[in-house]
């Protein structure tokens, strides 16, 4: 990774000072966020060396069913031939930066969307906001990407997709939330855990389950 000669920067607020108001509307150096796309490519190279793992390029496609999130520009689909594993999708987007007048123009912001099985089943996207106020340094950003990849590769991982809500579970914890009202968090986490143990569970209405085991021997 060090040989790639990519931007690296410290957290602008190491003492956890609150950001200034003007930082919320400022993107000082959008070009440095290209590290998120480079991190995805580094992971593609590394994971492709694992036995039974294949990678293939993906053409541009929508990131969600209703088009609200737009489309990714380039993508890679990584699959393992080990039974019960989920494909990992590393989707690169060149996001337009909106100025104060609400128009787009000039440089773009590199954003990496991580998903499983299909682009709409999103694990995370980074940076989640490129403004200066939300910047915690390059190390924090790269660790967030690495953590999402590890959850897929190390397994087990469960994602539940409901109407306007999602839950994620892995051995180190989990999360749930969304724009709609979902089931109780503790109940959802218990459902996820039982799914990893192969139990036949009753899911909430209109819920899809994605269950993945480890890619590793």
mmCIF file of C-alpha atoms in Angstrom:
data_model
loop_
_atom_site.group_PDB
_atom_site.id
_atom_site.type_symbol
_atom_site.label_atom_id
_atom_site.label_comp_id
_atom_site.label_asym_id
_atom_site.label_seq_id
_atom_site.Cartn_x
_atom_site.Cartn_y
_atom_site.Cartn_z
ATOM 1 C CA UNK A 1 0.000 0.000 0.000
ATOM 2 C CA UNK A 2 2.807 2.425 0.867
ATOM 3 C CA UNK A 3 4.307 1.926 -2.600
ATOM 4 C CA UNK A 4 1.234 3.471 -4.227
ATOM 5 C CA UNK A 5 2.262 6.947 -3.044
ATOM 6 C CA UNK A 6 -1.280 8.025 -2.148
ATOM 7 C CA UNK A 7 -2.478 10.945 -0.031
ATOM 8 C CA UNK A 8 -2.405 10.484 3.734
ATOM 9 C CA UNK A 9 -3.550 13.029 6.277
ATOM 10 C CA UNK A 10 -4.148 13.221 10.026
ATOM 11 C CA UNK A 11 -7.435 13.951 11.690
ATOM 12 C CA UNK A 12 -7.960 17.720 11.669
ATOM 13 C CA UNK A 13 -9.458 17.421 15.155
ATOM 14 C CA UNK A 14 -7.276 14.994 17.158
ATOM 15 C CA UNK A 15 -8.603 16.436 20.405
ATOM 16 C CA UNK A 16 -12.200 15.805 19.235
ATOM 17 C CA UNK A 17 -12.888 19.532 18.969
ATOM 18 C CA UNK A 18 -16.269 20.314 17.379
ATOM 19 C CA UNK A 19 -16.078 21.420 13.731
ATOM 20 C CA UNK A 20 -16.719 25.021 12.798
ATOM 21 C CA UNK A 21 -19.964 25.876 11.013
ATOM 22 C CA UNK A 22 -18.255 26.772 7.743
ATOM 23 C CA UNK A 23 -16.602 23.343 7.570
ATOM 24 C CA UNK A 24 -19.948 21.691 6.859
ATOM 25 C CA UNK A 25 -20.164 23.361 3.448
ATOM 26 C CA UNK A 26 -16.499 23.032 2.463
ATOM 27 C CA UNK A 27 -14.585 20.255 0.701
ATOM 28 C CA UNK A 28 -11.014 21.513 0.817
ATOM 29 C CA UNK A 29 -9.292 18.732 -1.120
ATOM 30 C CA UNK A 30 -11.679 16.368 -2.919
ATOM 31 C CA UNK A 31 -8.861 14.779 -4.939
ATOM 32 C CA UNK A 32 -7.341 13.101 -1.888
ATOM 33 C CA UNK A 33 -10.419 10.917 -1.456
ATOM 34 C CA UNK A 34 -9.282 8.866 -4.423
ATOM 35 C CA UNK A 35 -7.686 6.660 -1.771
ATOM 36 C CA UNK A 36 -11.047 4.921 -1.269
ATOM 37 C CA UNK A 37 -11.078 3.665 -4.875
ATOM 38 C CA UNK A 38 -7.438 2.664 -4.600
ATOM 39 C CA UNK A 39 -8.202 0.762 -1.392
ATOM 40 C CA UNK A 40 -10.897 -1.195 -3.222
ATOM 41 C CA UNK A 41 -8.424 -2.106 -5.956
ATOM 42 C CA UNK A 42 -5.865 -3.189 -3.370
ATOM 43 C CA UNK A 43 -8.447 -5.439 -1.734
ATOM 44 C CA UNK A 44 -9.362 -6.869 -5.140
ATOM 45 C CA UNK A 45 -5.738 -7.812 -5.760
ATOM 46 C CA UNK A 46 -5.338 -9.333 -2.301
ATOM 47 C CA UNK A 47 -8.578 -11.307 -2.248
ATOM 48 C CA UNK A 48 -8.046 -12.605 -5.787
ATOM 49 C CA UNK A 49 -5.030 -14.498 -4.447
ATOM 50 C CA UNK A 50 -7.232 -16.586 -2.138
ATOM 51 C CA UNK A 51 -8.047 -20.105 -3.361
ATOM 52 C CA UNK A 52 -11.365 -20.224 -5.197
ATOM 53 C CA UNK A 53 -11.858 -16.443 -5.378
ATOM 54 C CA UNK A 54 -12.693 -14.814 -8.702
ATOM 55 C CA UNK A 55 -13.097 -11.177 -9.667
ATOM 56 C CA UNK A 56 -15.024 -9.673 -12.549
ATOM 57 C CA UNK A 57 -15.689 -6.126 -13.667
ATOM 58 C CA UNK A 58 -19.180 -4.689 -13.395
ATOM 59 C CA UNK A 59 -20.686 -2.058 -15.707
ATOM 60 C CA UNK A 60 -22.346 1.057 -14.328
ATOM 61 C CA UNK A 61 -25.718 0.355 -12.704
ATOM 62 C CA UNK A 62 -28.134 1.923 -10.167
ATOM 63 C CA UNK A 63 -27.199 1.759 -6.493
ATOM 64 C CA UNK A 64 -30.774 1.412 -5.297
ATOM 65 C CA UNK A 65 -34.145 0.330 -6.628
ATOM 66 C CA UNK A 66 -35.695 3.790 -6.921
ATOM 67 C CA UNK A 67 -32.704 5.657 -8.332
ATOM 68 C CA UNK A 68 -32.391 7.975 -5.339
ATOM 69 C CA UNK A 69 -28.689 7.213 -4.893
ATOM 70 C CA UNK A 70 -27.839 7.355 -8.581
ATOM 71 C CA UNK A 71 -25.465 4.863 -10.188
ATOM 72 C CA UNK A 72 -21.940 3.672 -9.603
ATOM 73 C CA UNK A 73 -19.398 4.285 -12.370
ATOM 74 C CA UNK A 74 -17.189 1.196 -12.108
ATOM 75 C CA UNK A 75 -17.373 -1.939 -10.047
ATOM 76 C CA UNK A 76 -15.784 -5.255 -9.162
ATOM 77 C CA UNK A 77 -17.629 -8.391 -8.095
ATOM 78 C CA UNK A 78 -15.600 -10.805 -5.973
ATOM 79 C CA UNK A 79 -16.900 -14.320 -5.390
ATOM 80 C CA UNK A 80 -15.647 -17.310 -3.422
ATOM 81 C CA UNK A 81 -16.420 -20.892 -4.393
ATOM 82 C CA UNK A 82 -16.729 -21.871 -0.738
ATOM 83 C CA UNK A 83 -20.254 -22.964 0.103
ATOM 84 C CA UNK A 84 -22.567 -20.379 1.632
ATOM 85 C CA UNK A 85 -20.446 -17.317 0.915
ATOM 86 C CA UNK A 86 -21.776 -13.952 -0.239
ATOM 87 C CA UNK A 87 -20.307 -12.095 -3.231
ATOM 88 C CA UNK A 88 -18.566 -8.843 -2.297
ATOM 89 C CA UNK A 89 -19.201 -5.851 -4.544
ATOM 90 C CA UNK A 90 -16.779 -2.916 -4.559
ATOM 91 C CA UNK A 91 -18.504 -0.114 -6.434
ATOM 92 C CA UNK A 92 -16.723 3.101 -7.383
ATOM 93 C CA UNK A 93 -18.668 6.330 -7.843
ATOM 94 C CA UNK A 94 -17.424 9.727 -8.994
ATOM 95 C CA UNK A 95 -19.860 11.933 -7.107
ATOM 96 C CA UNK A 96 -20.571 15.471 -8.215
ATOM 97 C CA UNK A 97 -19.808 18.155 -5.640
ATOM 98 C CA UNK A 98 -22.667 20.596 -5.208
ATOM 99 C CA UNK A 99 -21.767 24.232 -4.604
ATOM 100 C CA UNK A 100 -23.606 26.825 -2.530
ATOM 101 C CA UNK A 101 -25.878 27.675 -5.463
ATOM 102 C CA UNK A 102 -26.980 24.053 -5.730
ATOM 103 C CA UNK A 103 -25.262 23.364 -9.049
ATOM 104 C CA UNK A 104 -22.700 20.698 -9.878
ATOM 105 C CA UNK A 105 -19.398 21.364 -11.531
ATOM 106 C CA UNK A 106 -15.676 21.108 -11.191
ATOM 107 C CA UNK A 107 -13.955 18.226 -9.413
ATOM 108 C CA UNK A 108 -15.737 15.087 -8.294
ATOM 109 C CA UNK A 109 -15.527 13.198 -5.023
ATOM 110 C CA UNK A 110 -14.478 9.548 -5.049
ATOM 111 C CA UNK A 111 -16.967 7.411 -3.101
ATOM 112 C CA UNK A 112 -16.747 3.661 -2.519
ATOM 113 C CA UNK A 113 -19.937 1.666 -2.021
ATOM 114 C CA UNK A 114 -19.546 -1.807 -0.508
ATOM 115 C CA UNK A 115 -22.388 -4.254 -1.070
ATOM 116 C CA UNK A 116 -23.109 -7.979 -1.116
ATOM 117 C CA UNK A 117 -24.901 -10.093 -3.718
ATOM 118 C CA UNK A 118 -26.312 -7.086 -5.620
ATOM 119 C CA UNK A 119 -25.612 -3.335 -5.646
ATOM 120 C CA UNK A 120 -28.771 -2.501 -3.709
ATOM 121 C CA UNK A 121 -27.732 -4.584 -0.670
ATOM 122 C CA UNK A 122 -25.337 -2.035 0.749
ATOM 123 C CA UNK A 123 -22.939 -2.635 3.618
ATOM 124 C CA UNK A 124 -21.506 0.872 3.757
ATOM 125 C CA UNK A 125 -20.212 3.730 1.662
ATOM 126 C CA UNK A 126 -17.138 5.867 2.291
ATOM 127 C CA UNK A 127 -16.682 8.699 2.691
ATOM 128 C CA UNK A 128 -20.243 9.021 3.941
ATOM 129 C CA UNK A 129 -19.733 12.780 3.607
ATOM 130 C CA UNK A 130 -16.760 14.519 2.079
ATOM 131 C CA UNK A 131 -17.120 17.839 3.854
ATOM 132 C CA UNK A 132 -14.340 19.094 6.117
ATOM 133 C CA UNK A 133 -16.548 18.787 9.195
ATOM 134 C CA UNK A 134 -16.896 15.027 8.708
ATOM 135 C CA UNK A 135 -13.207 14.408 8.029
ATOM 136 C CA UNK A 136 -11.435 12.281 10.665
ATOM 137 C CA UNK A 137 -8.280 11.622 8.686
ATOM 138 C CA UNK A 138 -7.235 9.027 6.139
ATOM 139 C CA UNK A 139 -6.452 6.256 8.648
ATOM 140 C CA UNK A 140 -9.989 6.346 10.035
ATOM 141 C CA UNK A 141 -11.446 6.268 6.522
ATOM 142 C CA UNK A 142 -9.370 3.303 5.376
ATOM 143 C CA UNK A 143 -10.065 1.339 8.557
ATOM 144 C CA UNK A 144 -13.806 1.724 7.985
ATOM 145 C CA UNK A 145 -13.423 0.221 4.508
ATOM 146 C CA UNK A 146 -11.207 -2.590 5.779
ATOM 147 C CA UNK A 147 -13.672 -3.422 8.529
ATOM 148 C CA UNK A 148 -16.560 -3.794 6.077
ATOM 149 C CA UNK A 149 -14.509 -6.078 3.832
ATOM 150 C CA UNK A 150 -13.416 -8.197 6.798
ATOM 151 C CA UNK A 151 -17.013 -8.724 7.884
ATOM 152 C CA UNK A 152 -17.781 -10.306 4.505
ATOM 153 C CA UNK A 153 -14.599 -12.327 4.131
ATOM 154 C CA UNK A 154 -14.237 -13.577 7.706
ATOM 155 C CA UNK A 155 -17.949 -14.284 8.168
ATOM 156 C CA UNK A 156 -20.469 -15.083 9.284
ATOM 157 C CA UNK A 157 -22.455 -12.069 8.117
ATOM 158 C CA UNK A 158 -26.207 -11.523 7.971
ATOM 159 C CA UNK A 159 -28.035 -8.663 6.290
ATOM 160 C CA UNK A 160 -31.789 -8.277 6.564
ATOM 161 C CA UNK A 161 -33.459 -5.932 4.071
ATOM 162 C CA UNK A 162 -36.962 -4.765 4.897
ATOM 163 C CA UNK A 163 -39.174 -2.002 3.507
ATOM 164 C CA UNK A 164 -37.048 1.101 4.170
ATOM 165 C CA UNK A 165 -34.943 -0.533 6.906
ATOM 166 C CA UNK A 166 -31.884 -2.731 7.110
ATOM 167 C CA UNK A 167 -30.079 -4.760 9.758
ATOM 168 C CA UNK A 168 -26.528 -6.095 9.746
ATOM 169 C CA UNK A 169 -25.085 -8.712 12.096
ATOM 170 C CA UNK A 170 -21.589 -10.127 12.498
ATOM 171 C CA UNK A 171 -19.825 -11.811 15.437
ATOM 172 C CA UNK A 172 -18.462 -8.494 16.733
ATOM 173 C CA UNK A 173 -21.816 -6.714 16.819
ATOM 174 C CA UNK A 174 -24.494 -5.350 14.567
ATOM 175 C CA UNK A 175 -26.690 -2.440 13.603
ATOM 176 C CA UNK A 176 -30.209 -1.716 12.439
ATOM 177 C CA UNK A 177 -32.069 1.319 11.210
ATOM 178 C CA UNK A 178 -33.365 3.150 8.178
ATOM 179 C CA UNK A 179 -35.949 5.628 6.962
ATOM 180 C CA UNK A 180 -38.853 3.381 7.908
ATOM 181 C CA UNK A 181 -39.858 1.819 11.182
ATOM 182 C CA UNK A 182 -38.247 -1.566 11.532
ATOM 183 C CA UNK A 183 -38.569 -4.331 14.117
ATOM 184 C CA UNK A 184 -37.030 -4.101 17.573
ATOM 185 C CA UNK A 185 -33.233 -4.074 17.341
ATOM 186 C CA UNK A 186 -32.624 -6.856 19.873
ATOM 187 C CA UNK A 187 -35.199 -9.072 18.179
ATOM 188 C CA UNK A 188 -33.597 -8.535 14.772
ATOM 189 C CA UNK A 189 -30.126 -9.313 16.103
ATOM 190 C CA UNK A 190 -31.431 -12.550 17.585
ATOM 191 C CA UNK A 191 -33.012 -13.506 14.244
ATOM 192 C CA UNK A 192 -29.697 -12.878 12.510
ATOM 193 C CA UNK A 193 -27.777 -14.993 14.993
ATOM 194 C CA UNK A 194 -30.217 -17.872 14.576
ATOM 195 C CA UNK A 195 -29.910 -17.655 10.791
ATOM 196 C CA UNK A 196 -26.155 -18.194 11.050
ATOM 197 C CA UNK A 197 -26.858 -21.364 13.020
ATOM 198 C CA UNK A 198 -29.045 -22.696 10.221
ATOM 199 C CA UNK A 199 -32.348 -22.331 12.051
ATOM 200 C CA UNK A 200 -35.607 -21.930 10.165
ATOM 201 C CA UNK A 201 -36.844 -18.568 11.431
ATOM 202 C CA UNK A 202 -39.883 -16.472 10.591
ATOM 203 C CA UNK A 203 -38.744 -13.142 9.191
ATOM 204 C CA UNK A 204 -40.717 -9.891 9.347
ATOM 205 C CA UNK A 205 -43.061 -9.393 6.404
ATOM 206 C CA UNK A 206 -41.408 -8.380 3.103
ATOM 207 C CA UNK A 207 -37.919 -8.983 4.460
ATOM 208 C CA UNK A 208 -35.048 -10.472 2.491
ATOM 209 C CA UNK A 209 -32.206 -12.272 4.251
ATOM 210 C CA UNK A 210 -28.613 -12.546 3.029
ATOM 211 C CA UNK A 211 -26.493 -14.965 5.040
ATOM 212 C CA UNK A 212 -22.806 -15.421 4.336
ATOM 213 C CA UNK A 213 -20.186 -17.746 5.752
ATOM 214 C CA UNK A 214 -16.417 -17.302 5.772
ATOM 215 C CA UNK A 215 -14.362 -17.222 2.605
ATOM 216 C CA UNK A 216 -11.390 -18.554 4.548
ATOM 217 C CA UNK A 217 -10.405 -22.230 4.946
#
